[in-house]
Amino acid sequence: MSAATPAASGRAPEGPAATAALKSPGKAGDRVFLGLSSGAAWLILVILAGVAIFLIIQAVPAITANWSTASEILDPTAGNTVGFSDFWSYVGPLIFGTIWASLLALLMGAPVAIGIALFISHYAPRRIAGVLGYIIDLLAAVPSVVFGLWGLYTVRSFLTPFNDFAADYLSWLPFFSPDASAAGGTILAGAMVLAIMILPIITSISREIFLQTPRLHEEAALALGATTWEMIRMAVFPYARSGVVSAILLGLGRALGETMAIAMIVSPQFIYSFVLNSNDNPGTIAANIALQFGGSNGLQREVLIATGLALFVISFAVNFLARWIIGRSTSGSRTRRARTPKAAKAATS
């Protein structure tokens, strides 16, 4: 009996047959789509490389300058670089403040976002789930300046009683100061607004991941007598682990680069401080650039660009960490799936 042809066996043609197939008139759309998608992928890499090269070129003079003698650095009318011995002493508190505010926002926002996603995907009735999902998605369309105004006039005054309570009864903890902020311009207020801002990203991605859990896995857990929460813990969370981690780190990336909300709410200083209820707050890179860039001179502008390079590196590291975690989770799940048939065969033999 003659061997089956590639077309008859359902396999894609290889070698010269594949080339001939792509040259046929019916494959013209495939070639156009392949070219456009490949070009878009390479364009992203070119843009990323261009941004990195621009930041490095502009940042080198500021990083290598002698801050104790440079006249532009010592000009107090054009920026806030006076009083620092070098670039690293200037950018250090800003890096700390950026990471500290983002982590606080993540600690407050991520559990709430995952809970909302679980409620929409597995608990809420269909009609309520659709409306709630639409409302959460609308939060992503609200401009940052609107969140900043809301935080300035609402969140700050809302947290003032808590700041006073923490100053009176919790000042023995390192996170609270006996000198509470009367105006409410604390890092806690800024982080709370950031937590609201990252809700749509984490909620939307987590909800879609939860809804993609194989229905058979959920039904099998329920058939064994599991409650809804036990089914979620045994079937949904293991399947959605990598996707939820990716959603959380994307939310962290949004918090790291937020500008106007922090600039409008927090009273920044160049300090290292974990205190949550005081006016002595560390600033963030993005807010500092927004506040100082307009009045800066040549070298001080390059200093701000250099801090932008530091933020670029931090964001790149966060995304790299996300890809590493997802890669480990994916490889681990593949290993478990590969071992399962062997274990089942050993148990039946």
Short mmCIF file of C-alpha atoms in Angstrom, two decimals:
data_model
loop_
_atom_site.label_atom_id
_atom_site.label_comp_id
_atom_site.label_asym_id
_atom_site.label_seq_id
_atom_site.Cartn_x
_atom_site.Cartn_y
_atom_site.Cartn_z
CA MET A 1 0.00 0.00 0.00
CA SER A 2 1.41 3.40 -0.92
CA ALA A 3 2.27 5.90 1.80
CA ALA A 4 -0.33 8.56 2.55
CA THR A 5 0.37 12.04 1.21
CA PRO A 6 0.88 14.93 3.66
CA ALA A 7 -2.49 16.38 2.71
CA ALA A 8 -4.27 13.09 3.24
CA SER A 9 -2.57 12.41 6.57
CA GLY A 10 -3.49 15.88 7.91
CA ARG A 11 0.13 17.00 8.31
CA ALA A 12 1.39 20.34 7.05
CA PRO A 13 3.63 20.08 3.97
CA GLU A 14 7.36 20.39 4.57
CA GLY A 15 10.37 21.39 2.47
CA PRO A 16 9.70 22.24 -1.19
CA ALA A 17 6.01 21.43 -0.74
CA ALA A 18 5.71 24.12 1.93
CA THR A 19 7.43 26.68 -0.32
CA ALA A 20 5.11 25.87 -3.18
CA ALA A 21 2.10 26.14 -0.90
CA LEU A 22 3.11 29.62 0.29
CA LYS A 23 3.57 30.74 -3.33
CA SER A 24 0.06 29.69 -4.27
CA PRO A 25 -2.54 32.49 -4.65
CA GLY A 26 -4.60 31.13 -1.75
CA LYS A 27 -1.70 31.72 0.68
CA ALA A 28 -1.15 35.39 -0.16
CA GLY A 29 -3.15 36.51 2.89
CA ASP A 30 -1.08 34.23 5.12
CA ARG A 31 2.15 35.73 3.81
CA VAL A 32 0.89 39.28 4.37
CA PHE A 33 -0.23 38.46 7.90
CA LEU A 34 3.08 36.74 8.65
CA GLY A 35 5.01 39.76 7.41
CA LEU A 36 2.91 42.24 9.40
CA SER A 37 3.09 40.25 12.63
CA SER A 38 6.84 39.67 12.26
CA GLY A 39 7.38 43.35 11.49
CA ALA A 40 5.37 44.37 14.55
CA ALA A 41 7.41 42.05 16.76
CA TRP A 42 10.70 43.44 15.46
CA LEU A 43 9.37 47.01 15.72
CA ILE A 44 8.75 46.51 19.45
CA LEU A 45 12.35 45.38 19.92
CA VAL A 46 13.67 48.33 17.89
CA ILE A 47 11.60 50.82 19.93
CA LEU A 48 12.74 49.26 23.20
CA ALA A 49 16.38 49.37 22.10
CA GLY A 50 15.97 52.97 20.94
CA VAL A 51 14.52 54.04 24.29
CA ALA A 52 17.33 52.28 26.17
CA ILE A 53 20.04 53.84 23.97
CA PHE A 54 18.54 57.33 24.33
CA LEU A 55 18.32 57.02 28.11
CA ILE A 56 21.89 55.74 28.40
CA ILE A 57 23.35 58.47 26.18
CA GLN A 58 21.51 61.22 28.05
CA ALA A 59 22.24 59.74 31.48
CA VAL A 60 25.99 59.25 31.18
CA PRO A 61 26.93 62.97 31.66
CA ALA A 62 24.81 63.19 34.82
CA ILE A 63 26.15 59.96 36.28
CA THR A 64 29.81 60.79 35.59
CA ALA A 65 29.65 64.50 36.49
CA ASN A 66 31.45 65.92 39.51
CA TRP A 67 28.47 67.06 41.60
CA SER A 68 30.61 69.05 44.01
CA THR A 69 31.86 71.46 41.33
CA ALA A 70 29.32 71.42 38.48
CA SER A 71 27.66 74.84 38.39
CA GLU A 72 24.41 73.58 36.86
CA ILE A 73 24.08 70.94 39.58
CA LEU A 74 24.66 73.60 42.26
CA ASP A 75 22.04 75.99 40.83
CA PRO A 76 19.09 75.88 43.30
CA THR A 77 16.78 77.81 40.97
CA ALA A 78 16.71 75.09 38.31
CA GLY A 79 16.16 71.88 40.28
CA ASN A 80 16.59 70.02 43.54
CA THR A 81 20.08 68.56 43.00
CA VAL A 82 21.82 70.83 45.53
CA GLY A 83 23.26 69.08 48.57
CA PHE A 84 24.03 65.70 46.98
CA SER A 85 27.55 64.38 46.55
CA ASP A 86 26.85 62.28 43.45
CA PHE A 87 24.07 60.83 41.32
CA TRP A 88 23.62 57.69 43.42
CA SER A 89 22.98 59.63 46.62
CA TYR A 90 20.33 61.58 44.67
CA VAL A 91 18.55 58.65 43.03
CA GLY A 92 18.79 56.24 45.97
CA PRO A 93 15.92 57.71 48.03
CA LEU A 94 13.80 57.98 44.88
CA ILE A 95 14.33 54.30 44.04
CA PHE A 96 13.44 53.39 47.61
CA GLY A 97 10.29 55.52 47.55
CA THR A 98 9.19 54.13 44.19
CA ILE A 99 9.53 50.52 45.32
CA TRP A 100 8.07 51.17 48.79
CA ALA A 101 4.94 52.94 47.48
CA SER A 102 4.41 50.28 44.80
CA LEU A 103 4.75 47.40 47.27
CA LEU A 104 2.27 49.05 49.64
CA ALA A 105 -0.18 49.47 46.77
CA LEU A 106 0.32 45.84 45.79
CA LEU A 107 -0.26 44.61 49.34
CA MET A 108 -3.53 46.53 49.52
CA GLY A 109 -4.76 46.09 45.97
CA ALA A 110 -3.78 42.58 44.87
CA PRO A 111 -5.85 40.58 47.43
CA VAL A 112 -8.90 42.76 46.76
CA ALA A 113 -8.47 42.41 42.99
CA ILE A 114 -8.14 38.62 43.17
CA GLY A 115 -11.18 38.44 45.46
CA ILE A 116 -13.23 40.52 43.02
CA ALA A 117 -12.10 38.33 40.13
CA LEU A 118 -13.12 35.18 42.02
CA PHE A 119 -16.51 36.67 42.92
CA ILE A 120 -17.18 37.60 39.29
CA SER A 121 -16.04 34.26 37.87
CA HIS A 122 -17.44 31.76 40.40
CA TYR A 123 -19.86 33.32 42.88
CA ALA A 124 -21.86 36.19 41.38
CA PRO A 125 -24.98 35.59 39.27
CA ARG A 126 -24.40 36.10 35.57
CA ARG A 127 -26.17 39.46 35.37
CA ILE A 128 -24.39 40.92 38.41
CA ALA A 129 -21.06 39.52 37.24
CA GLY A 130 -21.42 41.26 33.88
CA VAL A 131 -22.25 44.64 35.42
CA LEU A 132 -19.49 44.39 38.03
CA GLY A 133 -16.92 43.36 35.41
CA TYR A 134 -17.95 46.33 33.25
CA ILE A 135 -17.55 48.73 36.20
CA ILE A 136 -14.11 47.36 37.06
CA ASP A 137 -13.00 47.72 33.44
CA LEU A 138 -14.19 51.34 33.44
CA LEU A 139 -11.70 52.14 36.21
CA ALA A 140 -8.88 51.59 33.71
CA ALA A 141 -10.22 54.47 31.59
CA VAL A 142 -10.09 57.03 34.42
CA PRO A 143 -7.13 59.42 33.93
CA SER A 144 -4.39 59.54 36.53
CA VAL A 145 -5.04 63.20 37.29
CA VAL A 146 -8.62 62.34 38.28
CA PHE A 147 -7.33 59.75 40.73
CA GLY A 148 -4.89 62.36 41.99
CA LEU A 149 -7.65 64.89 42.62
CA TRP A 150 -9.76 62.25 44.34
CA GLY A 151 -6.83 61.33 46.55
CA LEU A 152 -6.02 64.98 47.27
CA TYR A 153 -9.51 65.99 48.40
CA THR A 154 -11.01 62.70 49.63
CA VAL A 155 -8.45 60.04 50.58
CA ARG A 156 -6.19 62.41 52.51
CA SER A 157 -9.04 63.70 54.68
CA PHE A 158 -10.43 60.16 55.03
CA LEU A 159 -7.11 58.88 56.43
CA THR A 160 -6.53 61.80 58.81
CA PRO A 161 -8.38 60.15 61.76
CA PHE A 162 -6.38 56.96 61.21
CA ASN A 163 -3.13 58.93 61.16
CA ASP A 164 -4.03 60.50 64.52
CA PHE A 165 -5.05 57.13 65.96
CA ALA A 166 -1.79 55.55 64.80
CA ALA A 167 0.20 58.42 66.29
CA ASP A 168 -1.53 58.01 69.68
CA TYR A 169 -1.67 54.22 70.01
CA LEU A 170 0.59 52.62 67.40
CA SER A 171 3.68 54.83 67.47
CA TRP A 172 5.61 52.02 69.20
CA LEU A 173 5.62 50.29 65.80
CA PRO A 174 8.34 51.38 63.33
CA PHE A 175 5.73 52.14 60.64
CA PHE A 176 3.96 54.89 62.56
CA SER A 177 5.24 58.18 63.94
CA PRO A 178 3.93 60.13 66.95
CA ASP A 179 4.06 63.21 64.71
CA ALA A 180 1.06 62.53 62.45
CA SER A 181 0.45 64.46 59.24
CA ALA A 182 -2.26 67.08 59.73
CA ALA A 183 -2.82 67.54 55.99
CA GLY A 184 -2.83 63.83 55.20
CA GLY A 185 -0.09 63.94 52.54
CA THR A 186 1.33 60.57 53.54
CA ILE A 187 2.78 57.69 51.60
CA LEU A 188 -0.16 55.61 52.85
CA ALA A 189 -2.63 57.89 51.06
CA GLY A 190 -0.63 57.70 47.85
CA ALA A 191 -0.33 53.93 48.08
CA MET A 192 -4.08 53.59 48.66
CA VAL A 193 -4.80 55.54 45.47
CA LEU A 194 -2.25 53.41 43.60
CA ALA A 195 -4.02 50.30 44.90
CA ILE A 196 -7.29 51.51 43.35
CA MET A 197 -5.49 52.28 40.10
CA ILE A 198 -4.02 48.79 39.71
CA LEU A 199 -7.33 47.04 40.50
CA PRO A 200 -8.59 46.92 36.88
CA ILE A 201 -5.40 45.32 35.53
CA ILE A 202 -5.13 42.58 38.13
CA THR A 203 -8.89 41.94 38.27
CA SER A 204 -9.42 41.71 34.51
CA ILE A 205 -6.51 39.36 33.85
CA SER A 206 -7.23 37.19 36.90
CA ARG A 207 -10.92 36.93 35.98
CA GLU A 208 -10.13 35.74 32.45
CA ILE A 209 -7.62 33.20 33.81
CA PHE A 210 -10.12 31.88 36.35
CA LEU A 211 -12.77 31.50 33.65
CA GLN A 212 -10.37 29.43 31.52
CA THR A 213 -10.05 26.71 34.17
CA PRO A 214 -11.16 23.42 32.54
CA ARG A 215 -14.76 22.78 33.47
CA LEU A 216 -14.09 19.08 33.93
CA HIS A 217 -11.57 19.83 36.69
CA GLU A 218 -14.11 21.91 38.59
CA GLU A 219 -16.89 19.34 38.14
CA ALA A 220 -14.61 16.52 39.26
CA ALA A 221 -13.76 18.36 42.47
CA LEU A 222 -17.41 19.10 43.17
CA ALA A 223 -18.37 15.50 42.41
CA LEU A 224 -15.92 14.34 45.07
CA GLY A 225 -17.79 16.40 47.64
CA ALA A 226 -15.68 19.56 47.67
CA THR A 227 -17.27 22.87 48.55
CA THR A 228 -17.00 25.81 46.16
CA TRP A 229 -14.00 27.20 48.03
CA GLU A 230 -12.30 23.80 48.16
CA MET A 231 -12.92 23.39 44.43
CA ILE A 232 -11.34 26.81 43.79
CA ARG A 233 -8.37 25.96 45.98
CA MET A 234 -7.78 22.53 44.40
CA ALA A 235 -8.72 23.16 40.75
CA VAL A 236 -8.76 26.89 39.95
CA PHE A 237 -5.75 28.25 41.83
CA PRO A 238 -3.22 25.64 40.58
CA TYR A 239 -4.35 26.19 36.99
CA ALA A 240 -4.32 30.01 37.26
CA ARG A 241 -1.15 30.44 39.34
CA SER A 242 1.13 31.70 36.58
CA GLY A 243 -1.55 33.97 35.12
CA VAL A 244 -2.32 35.55 38.48
CA VAL A 245 1.39 36.14 39.14
CA SER A 246 1.65 37.80 35.75
CA ALA A 247 -1.37 39.99 36.52
CA ILE A 248 0.09 41.04 39.88
CA LEU A 249 3.44 41.97 38.35
CA LEU A 250 1.72 43.93 35.58
CA GLY A 251 -0.10 45.84 38.30
CA LEU A 252 3.25 46.42 40.00
CA GLY A 253 4.59 47.82 36.73
CA ARG A 254 1.66 50.26 36.57
CA ALA A 255 2.30 51.36 40.14
CA LEU A 256 6.05 51.84 39.53
CA GLY A 257 5.48 54.25 36.66
CA GLU A 258 2.58 56.25 38.09
CA THR A 259 3.25 59.99 38.08
CA MET A 260 0.46 62.46 38.73
CA ALA A 261 -1.38 60.69 41.55
CA ILE A 262 1.74 60.47 43.72
CA ALA A 263 2.89 63.97 42.75
CA MET A 264 -0.46 65.47 43.83
CA ILE A 265 -0.96 63.51 47.06
CA VAL A 266 2.39 62.79 48.73
CA SER A 267 4.66 65.37 50.35
CA PRO A 268 8.02 64.03 49.08
CA GLN A 269 11.49 64.30 50.56
CA PHE A 270 14.85 62.69 49.79
CA ILE A 271 14.81 60.28 52.71
CA TYR A 272 14.64 56.59 53.50
CA SER A 273 11.59 56.07 55.69
CA PHE A 274 9.04 53.31 56.30
CA VAL A 275 6.73 55.61 58.28
CA LEU A 276 3.17 55.63 56.91
CA ASN A 277 1.44 58.50 58.74
CA SER A 278 3.97 61.34 58.57
CA ASN A 279 4.74 64.22 56.25
CA ASP A 280 8.29 62.89 55.97
CA ASN A 281 7.80 60.65 52.95
CA PRO A 282 10.25 59.32 50.36
CA GLY A 283 9.58 60.58 46.86
CA THR A 284 9.21 58.51 43.70
CA ILE A 285 11.14 58.71 40.44
CA ALA A 286 8.17 59.41 38.18
CA ALA A 287 6.67 62.09 40.45
CA ASN A 288 10.06 63.80 40.84
CA ILE A 289 10.54 63.94 37.07
CA ALA A 290 7.06 65.41 36.60
CA LEU A 291 7.60 68.07 39.27
CA GLN A 292 11.16 69.09 38.32
CA PHE A 293 11.53 68.64 34.56
CA GLY A 294 9.88 71.90 33.49
CA GLY A 295 12.27 74.19 35.38
CA SER A 296 15.47 72.19 35.03
CA ASN A 297 18.53 73.28 33.08
CA GLY A 298 20.75 71.20 30.79
CA LEU A 299 22.67 69.01 33.22
CA GLN A 300 19.86 68.82 35.74
CA ARG A 301 17.57 67.68 32.94
CA GLU A 302 20.06 64.93 32.20
CA VAL A 303 19.98 64.01 35.89
CA LEU A 304 16.22 63.54 35.65
CA ILE A 305 16.65 61.44 32.50
CA ALA A 306 19.19 59.34 34.37
CA THR A 307 16.62 58.69 37.09
CA GLY A 308 14.27 57.67 34.29
CA LEU A 309 16.90 55.16 33.22
CA ALA A 310 16.86 53.75 36.76
CA LEU A 311 13.07 53.39 36.56
CA PHE A 312 13.43 51.73 33.15
CA VAL A 313 15.84 49.17 34.62
CA ILE A 314 13.51 48.49 37.56
CA SER A 315 10.52 47.98 35.25
CA PHE A 316 12.57 45.70 33.01
CA ALA A 317 13.65 43.67 36.05
CA VAL A 318 10.03 43.31 37.19
CA ASN A 319 8.95 42.05 33.77
CA PHE A 320 11.92 39.70 33.61
CA LEU A 321 10.99 38.33 37.03
CA ALA A 322 7.41 37.82 35.85
CA ARG A 323 8.55 35.87 32.80
CA TRP A 324 10.90 33.76 34.96
CA ILE A 325 8.13 32.90 37.43
CA ILE A 326 5.70 32.05 34.64
CA GLY A 327 8.34 29.93 32.92
CA ARG A 328 9.03 27.97 36.08
CA SER A 329 5.32 27.46 36.72
CA THR A 330 4.74 26.30 33.14
CA SER A 331 7.69 23.89 33.15
CA GLY A 332 6.61 22.53 36.53
CA SER A 333 3.07 21.87 35.33
CA ARG A 334 4.39 20.13 32.21
CA THR A 335 6.61 17.94 34.37
CA ARG A 336 3.68 17.00 36.58
CA ARG A 337 1.52 16.19 33.55
CA ALA A 338 4.31 14.05 32.09
CA ARG A 339 4.72 12.11 35.33
CA THR A 340 1.00 11.50 35.82
CA PRO A 341 0.58 8.83 33.09
CA LYS A 342 3.68 7.01 34.36
CA ALA A 343 2.36 7.01 37.91
CA ALA A 344 -1.06 5.81 36.76
CA LYS A 345 0.51 3.02 34.71
CA ALA A 346 2.66 1.94 37.67
CA ALA A 347 -0.40 1.90 39.93
CA THR A 348 -2.41 -0.30 37.55
CA SER A 349 0.41 -2.76 36.85
#
